[in-house]
Amino acid sequence: MSLSQSLARRFGRDTPLGAKLRLANDALGRSHHALAQRFPSLIRAKPRQLTVAITAQCNLRCIGCRYGRDFMPGASLSLATMEGVLEDAAAAGFETVRLYGGEPLLHPDLPQMIARGAALGLSMYVTTNGALLERRLDELVTSGLTSLTMGFYGTGEGFDTYTQRPGQRGAQERGLAALRERYGDQLEVQLNYVVVRPLASLVVLEDAWRLVEQYNLLLHLDLYGYSIPFFTSGPDDELRFLPEDRPVLAALVERLLELRAASPERVLHSEQFMRSVPDWVLECENMRVPCDAYELVWIGADGSVQLCDTAFPLGNVHEQRLAQLLFTPEHEQAARDGFALKCPNCTCKVDSRLRRHGPSWRKYSALGGER
């Protein structure tokens, strides 16, 4: 992490100083990436976030998602394995650990994992669909959890159709209500609006924003993941956007920009990224923006370790300690290959990638009349 990025976190993303420091950090990132395109050896493995699918089991059956079905079926990481992973991550300089699944709240040892990571000085957060949040809320908070992210999958019948588990939207909102009633704003909660074709509408966005305002949440966009192994993709993929969807996407972006202008502290993305959303979900693999997955490591529920959740296998924590898989020649080469997009070129980390890519930053700044 650069000094300016560290200071930006310290002073807060929604303060004037925090915003200036973030801009300075982005400018440094653009310089670094520009040089790295000429001198690839400048890219080194610098993992800061560890993402772990602690279980493949899920209580929803979202369209397209293979977790809970044929992706690592029955796989789950034990508490002992996770304790070793967290110890190695802390020793290696990781800062943040994301626990997800499947549905992580189905894992009986989730609170102990959070507590162990927090004791090691790691910033722990959980990504959940929220259906079990009310039931497990107290033990999660007691374990030391300070933030979580929650998927947003639409409204009413749209939610039921997408998740293929009717009635769970009510459980999700009851979980949010219980969280705020019992713990106030003790936990930071981010709502991840999944931008796929069935959910891309102003009606769905407005419902997401209602939750953001009512429960004091942050808003984040998760874009259509056409190349992620645990999502289906193909000619009959009903999540994939079509060229005729561009006007719908443009309207969605305009509303997002309005919401960001009115409440910048609640919308996590840059304006430039939001203007790029139609291109990301329509152009897909043709969006050639260098990747900063050199800051990541991903672990699957079966123990497999990759640079990210899409590509570049590094080993398995059931066979070797995580520490033995980090900063090896294979890890360093994966970091350079990821940057060079020698991969399926997914839509992960696309906001930070765009902010560090000079041509894209200038292109989408110009769309907003910025200099």
CSV table of N, CA and C in Angstrom, one decimal, residues 116-216:
chain,number,residue,atom,x,y,z
A,116,ARG,N,-10.3,-15.2,15.1
A,116,ARG,CA,-8.9,-15.5,14.9
A,116,ARG,C,-8.2,-14.5,14.0
A,117,GLY,N,-8.9,-14.1,12.9
A,117,GLY,CA,-8.3,-13.1,12.0
A,117,GLY,C,-8.2,-11.8,12.6
A,118,ALA,N,-9.2,-11.4,13.4
A,118,ALA,CA,-9.2,-10.1,14.1
A,118,ALA,C,-8.0,-10.0,15.1
A,119,ALA,N,-7.8,-11.2,15.8
A,119,ALA,CA,-6.8,-11.2,16.8
A,119,ALA,C,-5.4,-11.1,16.2
A,120,LEU,N,-5.3,-11.5,14.9
A,120,LEU,CA,-4.0,-11.4,14.2
A,120,LEU,C,-3.8,-10.0,13.5
A,121,GLY,N,-4.8,-9.1,13.7
A,121,GLY,CA,-4.7,-7.8,13.2
A,121,GLY,C,-5.2,-7.6,11.7
A,122,LEU,N,-5.9,-8.7,11.2
A,122,LEU,CA,-6.5,-8.6,9.9
A,122,LEU,C,-7.8,-7.9,9.9
A,123,SER,N,-8.2,-7.2,8.9
A,123,SER,CA,-9.5,-6.6,8.7
A,123,SER,C,-10.4,-7.7,8.1
A,124,MET,N,-11.3,-8.2,8.9
A,124,MET,CA,-12.2,-9.3,8.4
A,124,MET,C,-13.5,-8.8,8.0
A,125,TYR,N,-14.0,-9.3,6.8
A,125,TYR,CA,-15.4,-9.0,6.4
A,125,TYR,C,-16.0,-10.2,5.8
A,126,VAL,N,-17.3,-10.2,5.8
A,126,VAL,CA,-18.1,-11.4,5.3
A,126,VAL,C,-19.0,-10.9,4.2
A,127,THR,N,-19.1,-11.7,3.1
A,127,THR,CA,-20.1,-11.5,2.0
A,127,THR,C,-21.2,-12.5,2.1
A,128,THR,N,-22.4,-12.1,2.3
A,128,THR,CA,-23.5,-13.0,2.6
A,128,THR,C,-24.7,-12.6,1.7
A,129,ASN,N,-25.6,-13.5,1.5
A,129,ASN,CA,-26.9,-13.2,0.9
A,129,ASN,C,-27.9,-12.6,1.9
A,130,GLY,N,-27.6,-12.7,3.2
A,130,GLY,CA,-28.4,-12.1,4.2
A,130,GLY,C,-29.5,-12.9,4.8
A,131,ALA,N,-29.8,-14.0,4.1
A,131,ALA,CA,-31.0,-14.7,4.6
A,131,ALA,C,-30.9,-15.3,6.0
A,132,LEU,N,-29.7,-15.5,6.5
A,132,LEU,CA,-29.5,-16.1,7.8
A,132,LEU,C,-28.9,-15.0,8.8
A,133,LEU,N,-28.9,-13.8,8.3
A,133,LEU,CA,-28.2,-12.8,9.1
A,133,LEU,C,-28.8,-12.6,10.5
A,134,GLU,N,-30.2,-12.5,10.5
A,134,GLU,CA,-30.8,-12.3,11.8
A,134,GLU,C,-30.5,-13.4,12.8
A,135,ARG,N,-30.5,-14.6,12.3
A,135,ARG,CA,-30.2,-15.8,13.2
A,135,ARG,C,-28.8,-15.8,13.8
A,136,ARG,N,-27.8,-15.3,13.0
A,136,ARG,CA,-26.4,-15.5,13.4
A,136,ARG,C,-25.8,-14.1,13.8
A,137,LEU,N,-26.5,-13.1,13.8
A,137,LEU,CA,-26.0,-11.7,13.9
A,137,LEU,C,-25.2,-11.6,15.2
A,138,ASP,N,-25.8,-12.0,16.4
A,138,ASP,CA,-25.2,-11.7,17.7
A,138,ASP,C,-23.8,-12.4,17.8
A,139,GLU,N,-23.7,-13.6,17.3
A,139,GLU,CA,-22.4,-14.3,17.4
A,139,GLU,C,-21.4,-13.7,16.5
A,140,LEU,N,-21.8,-13.2,15.3
A,140,LEU,CA,-20.9,-12.5,14.4
A,140,LEU,C,-20.3,-11.3,15.0
A,141,VAL,N,-21.2,-10.4,15.6
A,141,VAL,CA,-20.7,-9.2,16.2
A,141,VAL,C,-19.8,-9.5,17.4
A,142,THR,N,-20.2,-10.5,18.2
A,142,THR,CA,-19.4,-10.8,19.4
A,142,THR,C,-18.0,-11.3,18.9
A,143,SER,N,-17.9,-11.9,17.8
A,143,SER,CA,-16.6,-12.4,17.3
A,143,SER,C,-15.7,-11.3,16.9
A,144,GLY,N,-16.2,-10.1,16.7
A,144,GLY,CA,-15.3,-9.0,16.3
A,144,GLY,C,-15.6,-8.5,14.9
A,145,LEU,N,-16.6,-9.0,14.2
A,145,LEU,CA,-16.9,-8.5,12.9
A,145,LEU,C,-17.3,-7.1,12.9
A,146,THR,N,-16.7,-6.3,12.0
A,146,THR,CA,-17.0,-4.8,11.9
A,146,THR,C,-17.6,-4.4,10.6
A,147,SER,N,-17.6,-5.3,9.6
A,147,SER,CA,-18.2,-4.9,8.3
A,147,SER,C,-18.6,-6.2,7.5
A,148,LEU,N,-19.6,-6.0,6.7
A,148,LEU,CA,-20.1,-7.1,5.9
A,148,LEU,C,-20.6,-6.5,4.6
A,149,THR,N,-20.7,-7.4,3.5
A,149,THR,CA,-21.3,-7.0,2.3
A,149,THR,C,-22.4,-8.0,2.0
A,150,MET,N,-23.5,-7.5,1.4
A,150,MET,CA,-24.7,-8.3,1.2
A,150,MET,C,-25.1,-8.1,-0.3
A,151,GLY,N,-25.3,-9.3,-0.9
A,151,GLY,CA,-25.8,-9.3,-2.3
A,151,GLY,C,-27.2,-8.7,-2.4
A,152,PHE,N,-27.5,-8.0,-3.5
A,152,PHE,CA,-28.8,-7.5,-3.8
A,152,PHE,C,-29.3,-8.1,-5.1
A,153,TYR,N,-30.4,-8.8,-5.1
A,153,TYR,CA,-30.8,-9.6,-6.2
A,153,TYR,C,-32.2,-9.2,-6.8
A,154,GLY,N,-32.6,-8.0,-6.5
A,154,GLY,CA,-33.8,-7.6,-7.1
A,154,GLY,C,-35.0,-7.4,-6.2
A,155,THR,N,-36.2,-7.2,-6.7
A,155,THR,CA,-37.4,-6.9,-5.9
A,155,THR,C,-38.4,-8.0,-6.2
A,156,GLY,N,-39.3,-8.3,-5.1
A,156,GLY,CA,-40.4,-9.1,-5.3
A,156,GLY,C,-40.2,-10.3,-6.1
A,157,GLU,N,-41.0,-10.5,-7.1
A,157,GLU,CA,-40.9,-11.7,-8.0
A,157,GLU,C,-39.6,-11.8,-8.7
A,158,GLY,N,-39.0,-10.7,-9.0
A,158,GLY,CA,-37.7,-10.7,-9.6
A,158,GLY,C,-36.6,-11.3,-8.7
A,159,PHE,N,-36.7,-11.0,-7.4
A,159,PHE,CA,-35.8,-11.6,-6.5
A,159,PHE,C,-36.0,-13.1,-6.4
A,160,ASP,N,-37.3,-13.5,-6.3
A,160,ASP,CA,-37.6,-14.9,-6.2
A,160,ASP,C,-37.1,-15.7,-7.5
A,161,THR,N,-37.3,-15.1,-8.7
A,161,THR,CA,-36.9,-15.7,-9.9
A,161,THR,C,-35.4,-15.8,-10.0
A,162,TYR,N,-34.7,-14.8,-9.6
A,162,TYR,CA,-33.2,-14.8,-9.7
A,162,TYR,C,-32.6,-15.8,-8.7
A,163,THR,N,-33.1,-15.8,-7.5
A,163,THR,CA,-32.5,-16.7,-6.5
A,163,THR,C,-33.1,-18.1,-6.5
A,164,GLN,N,-34.2,-18.2,-7.1
A,164,GLN,CA,-34.9,-19.5,-7.1
A,164,GLN,C,-35.2,-20.1,-5.8
A,165,ARG,N,-35.4,-19.2,-4.8
A,165,ARG,CA,-35.8,-19.5,-3.4
A,165,ARG,C,-36.8,-18.5,-2.9
A,166,PRO,N,-38.1,-18.7,-3.2
A,166,PRO,CA,-39.1,-17.6,-2.9
A,166,PRO,C,-39.1,-17.3,-1.4
A,167,GLY,N,-39.3,-16.0,-1.1
A,167,GLY,CA,-39.5,-15.6,0.3
A,167,GLY,C,-38.2,-15.1,1.0
A,168,GLN,N,-37.1,-15.3,0.4
A,168,GLN,CA,-35.9,-15.0,1.1
A,168,GLN,C,-35.5,-13.5,1.1
A,169,ARG,N,-36.2,-12.7,0.3
A,169,ARG,CA,-35.9,-11.3,0.3
A,169,ARG,C,-36.4,-10.7,1.6
A,170,GLY,N,-37.5,-11.2,2.1
A,170,GLY,CA,-38.0,-10.7,3.4
A,170,GLY,C,-37.0,-11.0,4.6
A,171,ALA,N,-36.4,-12.2,4.5
A,171,ALA,CA,-35.4,-12.6,5.5
A,171,ALA,C,-34.2,-11.7,5.4
A,172,GLN,N,-33.8,-11.4,4.2
A,172,GLN,CA,-32.7,-10.5,4.0
A,172,GLN,C,-32.9,-9.1,4.7
A,173,GLU,N,-34.1,-8.5,4.5
A,173,GLU,CA,-34.4,-7.2,5.0
A,173,GLU,C,-34.6,-7.3,6.5
A,174,ARG,N,-35.1,-8.4,7.0
A,174,ARG,CA,-35.3,-8.6,8.5
A,174,ARG,C,-33.9,-8.6,9.1
A,175,GLY,N,-32.9,-9.2,8.4
A,175,GLY,CA,-31.6,-9.2,9.0
A,175,GLY,C,-31.0,-7.8,9.1
A,176,LEU,N,-31.2,-7.0,8.0
A,176,LEU,CA,-30.7,-5.6,8.1
A,176,LEU,C,-31.4,-4.8,9.2
A,177,ALA,N,-32.7,-5.0,9.4
A,177,ALA,CA,-33.4,-4.3,10.4
A,177,ALA,C,-32.9,-4.7,11.8
A,178,ALA,N,-32.7,-6.0,12.0
A,178,ALA,CA,-32.2,-6.5,13.3
A,178,ALA,C,-30.8,-6.0,13.6
A,179,LEU,N,-30.0,-5.9,12.5
A,179,LEU,CA,-28.6,-5.4,12.7
A,179,LEU,C,-28.6,-4.0,13.2
A,180,ARG,N,-29.4,-3.1,12.6
A,180,ARG,CA,-29.5,-1.7,13.0
A,180,ARG,C,-30.2,-1.5,14.4
A,181,GLU,N,-31.2,-2.3,14.6
A,181,GLU,CA,-31.9,-2.2,15.9
A,181,GLU,C,-31.0,-2.6,17.1
A,182,ARG,N,-30.3,-3.7,16.9
A,182,ARG,CA,-29.5,-4.2,18.0
A,182,ARG,C,-28.1,-3.5,18.2
A,183,TYR,N,-27.5,-3.1,17.0
A,183,TYR,CA,-26.1,-2.6,17.1
A,183,TYR,C,-25.9,-1.2,16.4
A,184,GLY,N,-27.0,-0.6,16.1
A,184,GLY,CA,-26.9,0.8,15.5
A,184,GLY,C,-26.0,0.7,14.3
A,185,ASP,N,-25.0,1.6,14.2
A,185,ASP,CA,-24.1,1.7,13.1
A,185,ASP,C,-22.8,1.1,13.4
A,186,GLN,N,-22.7,0.1,14.3
A,186,GLN,CA,-21.5,-0.5,14.7
A,186,GLN,C,-20.9,-1.3,13.6
A,187,LEU,N,-21.7,-1.8,12.7
A,187,LEU,CA,-21.2,-2.6,11.6
A,187,LEU,C,-21.4,-1.7,10.3
A,188,GLU,N,-20.3,-1.6,9.5
A,188,GLU,CA,-20.4,-1.0,8.2
A,188,GLU,C,-21.0,-2.1,7.2
A,189,VAL,N,-22.0,-1.8,6.5
A,189,VAL,CA,-22.6,-2.7,5.6
A,189,VAL,C,-22.7,-2.2,4.2
A,190,GLN,N,-22.2,-3.0,3.2
A,190,GLN,CA,-22.2,-2.6,1.8
A,190,GLN,C,-23.2,-3.5,1.1
A,191,LEU,N,-24.0,-2.8,0.3
A,191,LEU,CA,-25.0,-3.5,-0.5
A,191,LEU,C,-24.4,-3.7,-1.9
A,192,ASN,N,-24.3,-5.0,-2.4
A,192,ASN,CA,-23.7,-5.3,-3.7
A,192,ASN,C,-24.8,-5.5,-4.7
A,193,TYR,N,-25.1,-4.5,-5.5
A,193,TYR,CA,-26.1,-4.6,-6.5
A,193,TYR,C,-25.5,-5.3,-7.7
A,194,VAL,N,-26.1,-6.5,-8.0
A,194,VAL,CA,-25.6,-7.4,-9.0
A,194,VAL,C,-26.1,-6.9,-10.4
A,195,VAL,N,-25.3,-6.4,-11.2
A,195,VAL,CA,-25.7,-5.8,-12.5
A,195,VAL,C,-25.6,-6.9,-13.6
A,196,VAL,N,-26.7,-7.6,-13.7
A,196,VAL,CA,-26.9,-8.6,-14.7
A,196,VAL,C,-28.2,-8.3,-15.5
A,197,ARG,N,-28.4,-8.8,-16.6
A,197,ARG,CA,-29.5,-8.4,-17.5
A,197,ARG,C,-30.9,-8.4,-16.8
A,198,PRO,N,-31.3,-9.5,-16.0
A,198,PRO,CA,-32.6,-9.5,-15.4
A,198,PRO,C,-32.8,-8.5,-14.3
A,199,LEU,N,-31.7,-7.9,-13.8
A,199,LEU,CA,-31.8,-7.0,-12.7
A,199,LEU,C,-31.5,-5.6,-13.1
A,200,ALA,N,-31.2,-5.3,-14.3
A,200,ALA,CA,-30.7,-4.0,-14.8
A,200,ALA,C,-32.0,-3.1,-15.1
A,201,SER,N,-32.5,-2.5,-14.1
A,201,SER,CA,-33.6,-1.6,-14.4
A,201,SER,C,-33.6,-0.5,-13.3
A,202,LEU,N,-34.3,0.6,-13.6
A,202,LEU,CA,-34.4,1.7,-12.7
A,202,LEU,C,-35.2,1.3,-11.5
A,203,VAL,N,-36.2,0.5,-11.7
A,203,VAL,CA,-37.1,0.0,-10.6
A,203,VAL,C,-36.2,-0.7,-9.6
A,204,VAL,N,-35.4,-1.6,-10.0
A,204,VAL,CA,-34.5,-2.4,-9.1
A,204,VAL,C,-33.5,-1.5,-8.4
A,205,LEU,N,-32.9,-0.6,-9.2
A,205,LEU,CA,-32.0,0.3,-8.6
A,205,LEU,C,-32.6,1.2,-7.5
A,206,GLU,N,-33.8,1.7,-7.7
A,206,GLU,CA,-34.5,2.5,-6.7
A,206,GLU,C,-34.8,1.7,-5.5
A,207,ASP,N,-35.1,0.4,-5.6
A,207,ASP,CA,-35.3,-0.4,-4.4
A,207,ASP,C,-34.0,-0.6,-3.7
A,208,ALA,N,-32.9,-0.8,-4.4
A,208,ALA,CA,-31.6,-1.0,-3.7
A,208,ALA,C,-31.3,0.3,-3.0
A,209,TRP,N,-31.6,1.4,-3.6
A,209,TRP,CA,-31.3,2.7,-2.9
A,209,TRP,C,-32.2,3.0,-1.7
A,210,ARG,N,-33.4,2.5,-1.7
A,210,ARG,CA,-34.2,2.6,-0.6
A,210,ARG,C,-33.6,1.9,0.6
A,211,LEU,N,-33.1,0.7,0.4
A,211,LEU,CA,-32.4,-0.1,1.5
A,211,LEU,C,-31.1,0.7,1.9
A,212,VAL,N,-30.4,1.3,1.0
A,212,VAL,CA,-29.2,2.0,1.3
A,212,VAL,C,-29.6,3.2,2.3
A,213,GLU,N,-30.6,3.9,2.0
A,213,GLU,CA,-31.0,5.0,2.8
A,213,GLU,C,-31.6,4.6,4.1
A,214,GLN,N,-32.5,3.6,4.1
A,214,GLN,CA,-33.2,3.2,5.2
A,214,GLN,C,-32.3,2.5,6.3
A,215,TYR,N,-31.3,1.8,5.8
A,215,TYR,CA,-30.5,1.1,6.8
A,215,TYR,C,-29.0,1.6,6.8
A,216,ASN,N,-28.8,2.8,6.3
A,216,ASN,CA,-27.5,3.4,6.3
A,216,ASN,C,-26.4,2.4,5.8
